[in-house]
Amino acid sequence: MNKTVERIAPFLFGVLALGLWQGAVWGLQVPNYVLPGPVAIVQAYAGDYAVLNSALVSTLTVTLAALAASAALGVLLALAMAASTLVRAAIQPWAVILQVTPVVAIAPLIIIWVNQPFMALVVCATVVAFFPVLSNTAAGLAATPADLLDLFRLNGATRLQTLFLLRLPAALPYFLAGLRISGTLALVGAVVAEFVAGSGGFASGLAFRILEAGYRLEIPRMFAALMLLAFAGVAIYTALGLLSHLMLRRRDN
Amino acid sequence: MMNLSRVSKKFLNGTVALEDITTTIGGGEFVALLGPSGCGKSTLLRLMAGLEAPSSGEIAWADGPPKPGEIGFVFQDATLMPWASAEKNVLLPLKLRGYTGAAAKAQVAAALLQVGLQDFAGAKPSALSGGMRMRVSIARALVSEPKLLLMDEPFAALDEFTRHKLQEDLRALQLRDGKTVVFVTHSIYEAAFLASRILVMSPRPGRIAANIASTVADGPDRRTAPDYTALVKEITGVLRAAMAA
């Protein structure tokens, strides 16, 4: 009983908040260009769903490409760092510098340097997103149980055997946790890059539609695009969480 | 089988873990290394395994240094790979040396049978109890038919009933196969029950305080035999003197 209530609580709260919002907009007669109510937002989406949906697809394409690139780059760098302390010492500070530099500041440069617009957006989003995969996978590789490493040594395991039969499987849960964080960051990175690229971007993503709606004072449409972004973020986070849960449960049970 | 002469181990931070350890491990012996925490008994076991090198002194093997798989090691925790079934965990030592064929599978089945887990070959560690996980760990150490079995407080984390059962099974297994075992423990009762010889160690730095041979007869009454009680008493006295020194 309690469990069910807990499960539907977020939805109830959402409906309540939306109701209050709509009520306030109607009651206080707030104009649409200042704050549209949920009804106006849904109407704006219904009137323009083809354009907005294709914008969503475009942004998601960049996000997923950046997530794949982040996974590959993060794992490769983590492996290199695990293989040699020299490589670790050389790479680690630069990875941190890249991580703490706001992508808004370097996105214009990347967009100038990378000629192909789609690639430019993917590179920006990857810069934002790869760090959690890298740091988590590196932590996972370093956290391989010492006793199992000893056991491999006693049985004359080669480095490759230790990597594929022990270190990588032991790091999998860490990698998946990192991937989940990287997923939402990739979306953030894609949106930031689209903002910076503006109309020069690849096709026209949601961020471009938000900018466009803002310039035209089509505030309900702007909110509709924003709503799609929020849904996309939740969907990515949930899907990666589910993927991790299913993979680990299948493997360890 | 193995000769340790004046073996010492000093760690990089200056701690002397072991000093002047001289002893011989004979083939077929069941030796217990008994002592309080921090007496270097686990370090001594790691030196025997070749996982660490002594700072001075020598460890000599009667028939040459052991090849991969010739030493079976059981840790305090079962240390199984959680993603692999019992069978695959036990196969590991063979797989690492390139044996995965039918003969290897038969060896795995035999090792699981030895520890009574023949019906749990496909079970993942998460589905096994603590005692069963430890049995898998022992099967993994036995599967390569090692000439020396090293065990580092393997039963310390188990409940009393499970521990007694595993002690009895291990003792029976060793009697039957004549396997050479070195067993680290901090339990006087465990050492007295299992071992044919007990090396009592004193702490800081770790030294051998006494070398006691057991004369306790095997049988169902081993745990209550007067010889066993006398042995426990003798070890307790030696340990007390070693701690006071």
PDB file of N, CA and C in Angstrom, chain A residues 53-140:
ATOM      1  N   ASN A  53       9.464  17.648 -33.124  1.00  0.00           N
ATOM      2  CA  ASN A  53       9.916  16.257 -33.033  1.00  0.00           C
ATOM      3  C   ASN A  53      11.180  16.021 -33.844  1.00  0.00           C
ATOM      4  N   SER A  54      11.253  16.636 -35.024  1.00  0.00           N
ATOM      5  CA  SER A  54      12.472  16.427 -35.817  1.00  0.00           C
ATOM      6  C   SER A  54      13.656  17.118 -35.139  1.00  0.00           C
ATOM      7  N   ALA A  55      13.370  18.228 -34.418  1.00  0.00           N
ATOM      8  CA  ALA A  55      14.439  18.878 -33.647  1.00  0.00           C
ATOM      9  C   ALA A  55      14.910  17.954 -32.523  1.00  0.00           C
ATOM     10  N   LEU A  56      13.930  17.274 -31.900  1.00  0.00           N
ATOM     11  CA  LEU A  56      14.276  16.325 -30.828  1.00  0.00           C
ATOM     12  C   LEU A  56      15.158  15.197 -31.381  1.00  0.00           C
ATOM     13  N   VAL A  57      14.766  14.665 -32.539  1.00  0.00           N
ATOM     14  CA  VAL A  57      15.550  13.588 -33.145  1.00  0.00           C
ATOM     15  C   VAL A  57      16.973  14.065 -33.434  1.00  0.00           C
ATOM     16  N   SER A  58      17.078  15.277 -33.942  1.00  0.00           N
ATOM     17  CA  SER A  58      18.398  15.822 -34.258  1.00  0.00           C
ATOM     18  C   SER A  58      19.263  15.948 -33.002  1.00  0.00           C
ATOM     19  N   THR A  59      18.679  16.489 -31.930  1.00  0.00           N
ATOM     20  CA  THR A  59      19.446  16.643 -30.685  1.00  0.00           C
ATOM     21  C   THR A  59      19.807  15.275 -30.100  1.00  0.00           C
ATOM     22  N   LEU A  60      18.864  14.337 -30.166  1.00  0.00           N
ATOM     23  CA  LEU A  60      19.140  13.000 -29.635  1.00  0.00           C
ATOM     24  C   LEU A  60      20.234  12.294 -30.439  1.00  0.00           C
ATOM     25  N   THR A  61      20.264  12.523 -31.765  1.00  0.00           N
ATOM     26  CA  THR A  61      21.308  11.910 -32.588  1.00  0.00           C
ATOM     27  C   THR A  61      22.688  12.383 -32.132  1.00  0.00           C
ATOM     28  N   VAL A  62      22.799  13.699 -31.933  1.00  0.00           N
ATOM     29  CA  VAL A  62      24.079  14.240 -31.440  1.00  0.00           C
ATOM     30  C   VAL A  62      24.406  13.649 -30.067  1.00  0.00           C
ATOM     31  N   THR A  63      23.396  13.605 -29.193  1.00  0.00           N
ATOM     32  CA  THR A  63      23.607  13.112 -27.828  1.00  0.00           C
ATOM     33  C   THR A  63      24.100  11.657 -27.838  1.00  0.00           C
ATOM     34  N   LEU A  64      23.432  10.811 -28.613  1.00  0.00           N
ATOM     35  CA  LEU A  64      23.798   9.394 -28.609  1.00  0.00           C
ATOM     36  C   LEU A  64      25.162   9.171 -29.250  1.00  0.00           C
ATOM     37  N   ALA A  65      25.452   9.940 -30.317  1.00  0.00           N
ATOM     38  CA  ALA A  65      26.783   9.827 -30.933  1.00  0.00           C
ATOM     39  C   ALA A  65      27.857  10.236 -29.925  1.00  0.00           C
ATOM     40  N   ALA A  66      27.573  11.333 -29.177  1.00  0.00           N
ATOM     41  CA  ALA A  66      28.550  11.798 -28.183  1.00  0.00           C
ATOM     42  C   ALA A  66      28.692  10.792 -27.046  1.00  0.00           C
ATOM     43  N   LEU A  67      27.577  10.146 -26.680  1.00  0.00           N
ATOM     44  CA  LEU A  67      27.631   9.150 -25.607  1.00  0.00           C
ATOM     45  C   LEU A  67      28.477   7.953 -26.041  1.00  0.00           C
ATOM     46  N   ALA A  68      28.282   7.507 -27.277  1.00  0.00           N
ATOM     47  CA  ALA A  68      29.086   6.390 -27.797  1.00  0.00           C
ATOM     48  C   ALA A  68      30.556   6.778 -27.838  1.00  0.00           C
ATOM     49  N   ALA A  69      30.839   7.997 -28.313  1.00  0.00           N
ATOM     50  CA  ALA A  69      32.228   8.462 -28.374  1.00  0.00           C
ATOM     51  C   ALA A  69      32.818   8.559 -26.963  1.00  0.00           C
ATOM     52  N   SER A  70      31.999   9.044 -26.005  1.00  0.00           N
ATOM     53  CA  SER A  70      32.469   9.167 -24.617  1.00  0.00           C
ATOM     54  C   SER A  70      32.807   7.809 -24.033  1.00  0.00           C
ATOM     55  N   ALA A  71      31.943   6.828 -24.301  1.00  0.00           N
ATOM     56  CA  ALA A  71      32.166   5.484 -23.769  1.00  0.00           C
ATOM     57  C   ALA A  71      33.487   4.933 -24.309  1.00  0.00           C
ATOM     58  N   ALA A  72      33.686   5.068 -25.633  1.00  0.00           N
ATOM     59  CA  ALA A  72      34.899   4.532 -26.245  1.00  0.00           C
ATOM     60  C   ALA A  72      36.140   5.268 -25.737  1.00  0.00           C
ATOM     61  N   LEU A  73      36.072   6.596 -25.765  1.00  0.00           N
ATOM     62  CA  LEU A  73      37.220   7.406 -25.345  1.00  0.00           C
ATOM     63  C   LEU A  73      37.526   7.182 -23.859  1.00  0.00           C
ATOM     64  N   GLY A  74      36.460   7.195 -23.031  1.00  0.00           N
ATOM     65  CA  GLY A  74      36.640   7.032 -21.590  1.00  0.00           C
ATOM     66  C   GLY A  74      37.294   5.701 -21.252  1.00  0.00           C
ATOM     67  N   VAL A  75      36.806   4.617 -21.885  1.00  0.00           N
ATOM     68  CA  VAL A  75      37.354   3.287 -21.591  1.00  0.00           C
ATOM     69  C   VAL A  75      38.796   3.184 -22.088  1.00  0.00           C
ATOM     70  N   LEU A  76      39.061   3.698 -23.293  1.00  0.00           N
ATOM     71  CA  LEU A  76      40.431   3.614 -23.828  1.00  0.00           C
ATOM     72  C   LEU A  76      41.414   4.370 -22.943  1.00  0.00           C
ATOM     73  N   LEU A  77      41.040   5.595 -22.545  1.00  0.00           N
ATOM     74  CA  LEU A  77      41.944   6.373 -21.687  1.00  0.00           C
ATOM     75  C   LEU A  77      42.113   5.696 -20.328  1.00  0.00           C
ATOM     76  N   ALA A  78      41.022   5.146 -19.783  1.00  0.00           N
ATOM     77  CA  ALA A  78      41.113   4.467 -18.485  1.00  0.00           C
ATOM     78  C   ALA A  78      42.042   3.254 -18.583  1.00  0.00           C
ATOM     79  N   LEU A  79      41.963   2.521 -19.689  1.00  0.00           N
ATOM     80  CA  LEU A  79      42.842   1.361 -19.886  1.00  0.00           C
ATOM     81  C   LEU A  79      44.293   1.798 -19.983  1.00  0.00           C
ATOM     82  N   ALA A  80      44.520   2.878 -20.738  1.00  0.00           N
ATOM     83  CA  ALA A  80      45.893   3.380 -20.877  1.00  0.00           C
ATOM     84  C   ALA A  80      46.434   3.812 -19.521  1.00  0.00           C
ATOM     85  N   MET A  81      45.561   4.452 -18.725  1.00  0.00           N
ATOM     86  CA  MET A  81      46.005   4.919 -17.418  1.00  0.00           C
ATOM     87  C   MET A  81      46.255   3.756 -16.462  1.00  0.00           C
ATOM     88  N   ALA A  82      45.452   2.692 -16.607  1.00  0.00           N
ATOM     89  CA  ALA A  82      45.642   1.529 -15.739  1.00  0.00           C
ATOM     90  C   ALA A  82      46.893   0.754 -16.134  1.00  0.00           C
ATOM     91  N   ALA A  83      47.247   0.824 -17.421  1.00  0.00           N
ATOM     92  CA  ALA A  83      48.383   0.035 -17.908  1.00  0.00           C
ATOM     93  C   ALA A  83      49.708   0.646 -17.480  1.00  0.00           C
ATOM     94  N   SER A  84      49.760   1.953 -17.343  1.00  0.00           N
ATOM     95  CA  SER A  84      51.055   2.571 -17.056  1.00  0.00           C
ATOM     96  C   SER A  84      50.880   3.788 -16.164  1.00  0.00           C
ATOM     97  N   THR A  85      51.649   3.831 -15.079  1.00  0.00           N
ATOM     98  CA  THR A  85      51.553   4.969 -14.162  1.00  0.00           C
ATOM     99  C   THR A  85      52.058   6.243 -14.835  1.00  0.00           C
ATOM    100  N   LEU A  86      52.970   6.069 -15.800  1.00  0.00           N
ATOM    101  CA  LEU A  86      53.491   7.229 -16.527  1.00  0.00           C
ATOM    102  C   LEU A  86      52.380   7.875 -17.345  1.00  0.00           C
ATOM    103  N   VAL A  87      51.619   7.028 -18.066  1.00  0.00           N
ATOM    104  CA  VAL A  87      50.492   7.534 -18.859  1.00  0.00           C
ATOM    105  C   VAL A  87      49.473   8.203 -17.947  1.00  0.00           C
ATOM    106  N   ARG A  88      49.212   7.541 -16.794  1.00  0.00           N
ATOM    107  CA  ARG A  88      48.253   8.119 -15.846  1.00  0.00           C
ATOM    108  C   ARG A  88      48.697   9.516 -15.423  1.00  0.00           C
ATOM    109  N   ALA A  89      49.976   9.629 -15.029  1.00  0.00           N
ATOM    110  CA  ALA A  89      50.488  10.914 -14.571  1.00  0.00           C
ATOM    111  C   ALA A  89      50.391  11.955 -15.679  1.00  0.00           C
ATOM    112  N   ALA A  90      50.613  11.524 -16.927  1.00  0.00           N
ATOM    113  CA  ALA A  90      50.604  12.464 -18.037  1.00  0.00           C
ATOM    114  C   ALA A  90      49.188  12.911 -18.390  1.00  0.00           C
ATOM    115  N   ILE A  91      48.238  11.993 -18.356  1.00  0.00           N
ATOM    116  CA  ILE A  91      46.885  12.295 -18.859  1.00  0.00           C
ATOM    117  C   ILE A  91      45.994  12.957 -17.815  1.00  0.00           C
ATOM    118  N   GLN A  92      46.064  12.445 -16.557  1.00  0.00           N
ATOM    119  CA  GLN A  92      45.065  12.809 -15.568  1.00  0.00           C
ATOM    120  C   GLN A  92      44.825  14.319 -15.419  1.00  0.00           C
ATOM    121  N   PRO A  93      45.911  15.146 -15.243  1.00  0.00           N
ATOM    122  CA  PRO A  93      45.640  16.583 -15.065  1.00  0.00           C
ATOM    123  C   PRO A  93      44.935  17.205 -16.266  1.00  0.00           C
ATOM    124  N   TRP A  94      45.246  16.730 -17.469  1.00  0.00           N
ATOM    125  CA  TRP A  94      44.623  17.303 -18.665  1.00  0.00           C
ATOM    126  C   TRP A  94      43.162  16.924 -18.759  1.00  0.00           C
ATOM    127  N   ALA A  95      42.856  15.703 -18.359  1.00  0.00           N
ATOM    128  CA  ALA A  95      41.454  15.279 -18.361  1.00  0.00           C
ATOM    129  C   ALA A  95      40.661  16.143 -17.392  1.00  0.00           C
ATOM    130  N   VAL A  96      41.264  16.435 -16.227  1.00  0.00           N
ATOM    131  CA  VAL A  96      40.578  17.267 -15.235  1.00  0.00           C
ATOM    132  C   VAL A  96      40.410  18.688 -15.769  1.00  0.00           C
ATOM    133  N   ILE A  97      41.459  19.230 -16.406  1.00  0.00           N
ATOM    134  CA  ILE A  97      41.384  20.593 -16.958  1.00  0.00           C
ATOM    135  C   ILE A  97      40.262  20.678 -17.992  1.00  0.00           C
ATOM    136  N   LEU A  98      40.205  19.671 -18.854  1.00  0.00           N
ATOM    137  CA  LEU A  98      39.165  19.652 -19.888  1.00  0.00           C
ATOM    138  C   LEU A  98      37.784  19.585 -19.242  1.00  0.00           C
ATOM    139  N   GLN A  99      37.713  18.851 -18.125  1.00  0.00           N
ATOM    140  CA  GLN A  99      36.435  18.664 -17.444  1.00  0.00           C
ATOM    141  C   GLN A  99      35.966  19.949 -16.767  1.00  0.00           C
ATOM    142  N   VAL A 100      36.894  20.705 -16.171  1.00  0.00           N
ATOM    143  CA  VAL A 100      36.474  21.877 -15.398  1.00  0.00           C
ATOM    144  C   VAL A 100      36.340  23.136 -16.264  1.00  0.00           C
ATOM    145  N   THR A 101      36.861  23.089 -17.504  1.00  0.00           N
ATOM    146  CA  THR A 101      36.689  24.248 -18.385  1.00  0.00           C
ATOM    147  C   THR A 101      35.245  24.260 -18.898  1.00  0.00           C
ATOM    148  N   PRO A 102      34.525  25.388 -18.710  1.00  0.00           N
ATOM    149  CA  PRO A 102      33.134  25.422 -19.187  1.00  0.00           C
ATOM    150  C   PRO A 102      33.083  25.236 -20.699  1.00  0.00           C
ATOM    151  N   VAL A 103      32.219  24.325 -21.147  1.00  0.00           N
ATOM    152  CA  VAL A 103      32.179  24.011 -22.573  1.00  0.00           C
ATOM    153  C   VAL A 103      31.700  25.211 -23.389  1.00  0.00           C
ATOM    154  N   VAL A 104      30.906  26.074 -22.757  1.00  0.00           N
ATOM    155  CA  VAL A 104      30.442  27.275 -23.462  1.00  0.00           C
ATOM    156  C   VAL A 104      31.637  28.088 -23.945  1.00  0.00           C
ATOM    157  N   ALA A 105      32.714  28.061 -23.138  1.00  0.00           N
ATOM    158  CA  ALA A 105      33.872  28.874 -23.471  1.00  0.00           C
ATOM    159  C   ALA A 105      34.676  28.285 -24.633  1.00  0.00           C
ATOM    160  N   ILE A 106      34.694  26.962 -24.750  1.00  0.00           N
ATOM    161  CA  ILE A 106      35.510  26.381 -25.827  1.00  0.00           C
ATOM    162  C   ILE A 106      34.685  25.957 -27.036  1.00  0.00           C
ATOM    163  N   ALA A 107      33.366  25.935 -26.879  1.00  0.00           N
ATOM    164  CA  ALA A 107      32.516  25.504 -27.999  1.00  0.00           C
ATOM    165  C   ALA A 107      32.727  26.348 -29.259  1.00  0.00           C
ATOM    166  N   PRO A 108      32.804  27.690 -29.145  1.00  0.00           N
ATOM    167  CA  PRO A 108      33.023  28.479 -30.370  1.00  0.00           C
ATOM    168  C   PRO A 108      34.282  28.051 -31.117  1.00  0.00           C
ATOM    169  N   LEU A 109      35.357  27.766 -30.368  1.00  0.00           N
ATOM    170  CA  LEU A 109      36.613  27.319 -30.990  1.00  0.00           C
ATOM    171  C   LEU A 109      36.418  26.001 -31.721  1.00  0.00           C
ATOM    172  N   ILE A 110      35.760  25.057 -31.030  1.00  0.00           N
ATOM    173  CA  ILE A 110      35.556  23.741 -31.645  1.00  0.00           C
ATOM    174  C   ILE A 110      34.738  23.881 -32.918  1.00  0.00           C
ATOM    175  N   ILE A 111      33.737  24.766 -32.871  1.00  0.00           N
ATOM    176  CA  ILE A 111      32.874  24.929 -34.044  1.00  0.00           C
ATOM    177  C   ILE A 111      33.652  25.568 -35.198  1.00  0.00           C
ATOM    178  N   ILE A 112      34.631  26.402 -34.876  1.00  0.00           N
ATOM    179  CA  ILE A 112      35.478  26.966 -35.940  1.00  0.00           C
ATOM    180  C   ILE A 112      36.429  25.897 -36.489  1.00  0.00           C
ATOM    181  N   TRP A 113      37.009  25.107 -35.553  1.00  0.00           N
ATOM    182  CA  TRP A 113      38.029  24.140 -35.970  1.00  0.00           C
ATOM    183  C   TRP A 113      37.448  22.960 -36.745  1.00  0.00           C
ATOM    184  N   VAL A 114      36.309  22.463 -36.251  1.00  0.00           N
ATOM    185  CA  VAL A 114      35.722  21.290 -36.902  1.00  0.00           C
ATOM    186  C   VAL A 114      34.737  21.779 -37.955  1.00  0.00           C
ATOM    187  N   ASN A 115      35.064  21.522 -39.218  1.00  0.00           N
ATOM    188  CA  ASN A 115      34.284  22.107 -40.308  1.00  0.00           C
ATOM    189  C   ASN A 115      32.885  21.538 -40.400  1.00  0.00           C
ATOM    190  N   GLN A 116      32.794  20.211 -40.199  1.00  0.00           N
ATOM    191  CA  GLN A 116      31.516  19.539 -40.403  1.00  0.00           C
ATOM    192  C   GLN A 116      30.613  19.834 -39.196  1.00  0.00           C
ATOM    193  N   PRO A 117      29.458  20.465 -39.366  1.00  0.00           N
ATOM    194  CA  PRO A 117      28.652  20.907 -38.213  1.00  0.00           C
ATOM    195  C   PRO A 117      28.251  19.772 -37.265  1.00  0.00           C
ATOM    196  N   PHE A 118      27.824  18.631 -37.831  1.00  0.00           N
ATOM    197  CA  PHE A 118      27.417  17.516 -36.972  1.00  0.00           C
ATOM    198  C   PHE A 118      28.578  17.073 -36.090  1.00  0.00           C
ATOM    199  N   MET A 119      29.747  16.912 -36.711  1.00  0.00           N
ATOM    200  CA  MET A 119      30.934  16.485 -35.958  1.00  0.00           C
ATOM    201  C   MET A 119      31.292  17.498 -34.874  1.00  0.00           C
ATOM    202  N   ALA A 120      31.137  18.782 -35.199  1.00  0.00           N
ATOM    203  CA  ALA A 120      31.484  19.824 -34.224  1.00  0.00           C
ATOM    204  C   ALA A 120      30.611  19.694 -32.972  1.00  0.00           C
ATOM    205  N   LEU A 121      29.322  19.463 -33.195  1.00  0.00           N
ATOM    206  CA  LEU A 121      28.413  19.311 -32.050  1.00  0.00           C
ATOM    207  C   LEU A 121      28.772  18.068 -31.236  1.00  0.00           C
ATOM    208  N   VAL A 122      29.074  16.975 -31.946  1.00  0.00           N
ATOM    209  CA  VAL A 122      29.417  15.730 -31.248  1.00  0.00           C
ATOM    210  C   VAL A 122      30.692  15.915 -30.428  1.00  0.00           C
ATOM    211  N   VAL A 123      31.667  16.616 -31.009  1.00  0.00           N
ATOM    212  CA  VAL A 123      32.926  16.839 -30.268  1.00  0.00           C
ATOM    213  C   VAL A 123      32.649  17.649 -29.004  1.00  0.00           C
ATOM    214  N   CYS A 124      31.869  18.711 -29.118  1.00  0.00           N
ATOM    215  CA  CYS A 124      31.525  19.526 -27.937  1.00  0.00           C
ATOM    216  C   CYS A 124      30.860  18.669 -26.858  1.00  0.00           C
ATOM    217  N   ALA A 125      29.847  17.918 -27.267  1.00  0.00           N
ATOM    218  CA  ALA A 125      29.091  17.119 -26.301  1.00  0.00           C
ATOM    219  C   ALA A 125      29.988  16.043 -25.683  1.00  0.00           C
ATOM    220  N   THR A 126      30.927  15.499 -26.469  1.00  0.00           N
ATOM    221  CA  THR A 126      31.832  14.469 -25.958  1.00  0.00           C
ATOM    222  C   THR A 126      32.774  15.059 -24.908  1.00  0.00           C
ATOM    223  N   VAL A 127      33.256  16.273 -25.162  1.00  0.00           N
ATOM    224  CA  VAL A 127      34.133  16.941 -24.202  1.00  0.00           C
ATOM    225  C   VAL A 127      33.430  17.066 -22.853  1.00  0.00           C
ATOM    226  N   VAL A 128      32.137  17.372 -22.893  1.00  0.00           N
ATOM    227  CA  VAL A 128      31.380  17.506 -21.639  1.00  0.00           C
ATOM    228  C   VAL A 128      31.156  16.137 -20.993  1.00  0.00           C
ATOM    229  N   ALA A 129      30.921  15.124 -21.840  1.00  0.00           N
ATOM    230  CA  ALA A 129      30.351  13.875 -21.317  1.00  0.00           C
ATOM    231  C   ALA A 129      31.368  12.783 -20.967  1.00  0.00           C
ATOM    232  N   PHE A 130      32.584  12.833 -21.481  1.00  0.00           N
ATOM    233  CA  PHE A 130      33.439  11.634 -21.370  1.00  0.00           C
ATOM    234  C   PHE A 130      34.020  11.417 -19.974  1.00  0.00           C
ATOM    235  N   PHE A 131      34.091  12.486 -19.173  1.00  0.00           N
ATOM    236  CA  PHE A 131      34.837  12.375 -17.923  1.00  0.00           C
ATOM    237  C   PHE A 131      34.276  11.343 -16.932  1.00  0.00           C
ATOM    238  N   PRO A 132      32.958  11.305 -16.695  1.00  0.00           N
ATOM    239  CA  PRO A 132      32.461  10.287 -15.749  1.00  0.00           C
ATOM    240  C   PRO A 132      32.797   8.856 -16.169  1.00  0.00           C
ATOM    241  N   VAL A 133      32.741   8.566 -17.486  1.00  0.00           N
ATOM    242  CA  VAL A 133      33.115   7.212 -17.927  1.00  0.00           C
ATOM    243  C   VAL A 133      34.580   6.968 -17.620  1.00  0.00           C
ATOM    244  N   LEU A 134      35.410   7.943 -17.929  1.00  0.00           N
ATOM    245  CA  LEU A 134      36.849   7.791 -17.686  1.00  0.00           C
ATOM    246  C   LEU A 134      37.135   7.577 -16.204  1.00  0.00           C
ATOM    247  N   SER A 135      36.629   8.479 -15.353  1.00  0.00           N
ATOM    248  CA  SER A 135      37.018   8.389 -13.936  1.00  0.00           C
ATOM    249  C   SER A 135      36.413   7.141 -13.285  1.00  0.00           C
ATOM    250  N   ASN A 136      35.162   6.806 -13.659  1.00  0.00           N
ATOM    251  CA  ASN A 136      34.558   5.610 -13.072  1.00  0.00           C
ATOM    252  C   ASN A 136      35.246   4.333 -13.527  1.00  0.00           C
ATOM    253  N   THR A 137      35.540   4.233 -14.832  1.00  0.00           N
ATOM    254  CA  THR A 137      36.200   3.026 -15.327  1.00  0.00           C
ATOM    255  C   THR A 137      37.593   2.908 -14.717  1.00  0.00           C
ATOM    256  N   ALA A 138      38.295   4.035 -14.607  1.00  0.00           N
ATOM    257  CA  ALA A 138      39.631   4.004 -13.996  1.00  0.00           C
ATOM    258  C   ALA A 138      39.533   3.534 -12.553  1.00  0.00           C
ATOM    259  N   ALA A 139      38.513   4.048 -11.829  1.00  0.00           N
ATOM    260  CA  ALA A 139      38.330   3.621 -10.432  1.00  0.00           C
ATOM    261  C   ALA A 139      38.015   2.131 -10.374  1.00  0.00           C
ATOM    262  N   GLY A 140      37.185   1.665 -11.310  1.00  0.00           N
ATOM    263  CA  GLY A 140      36.815   0.253 -11.337  1.00  0.00           C
ATOM    264  C   GLY A 140      38.012  -0.642 -11.618  1.00  0.00           C
TER     265      GLY A 140
END
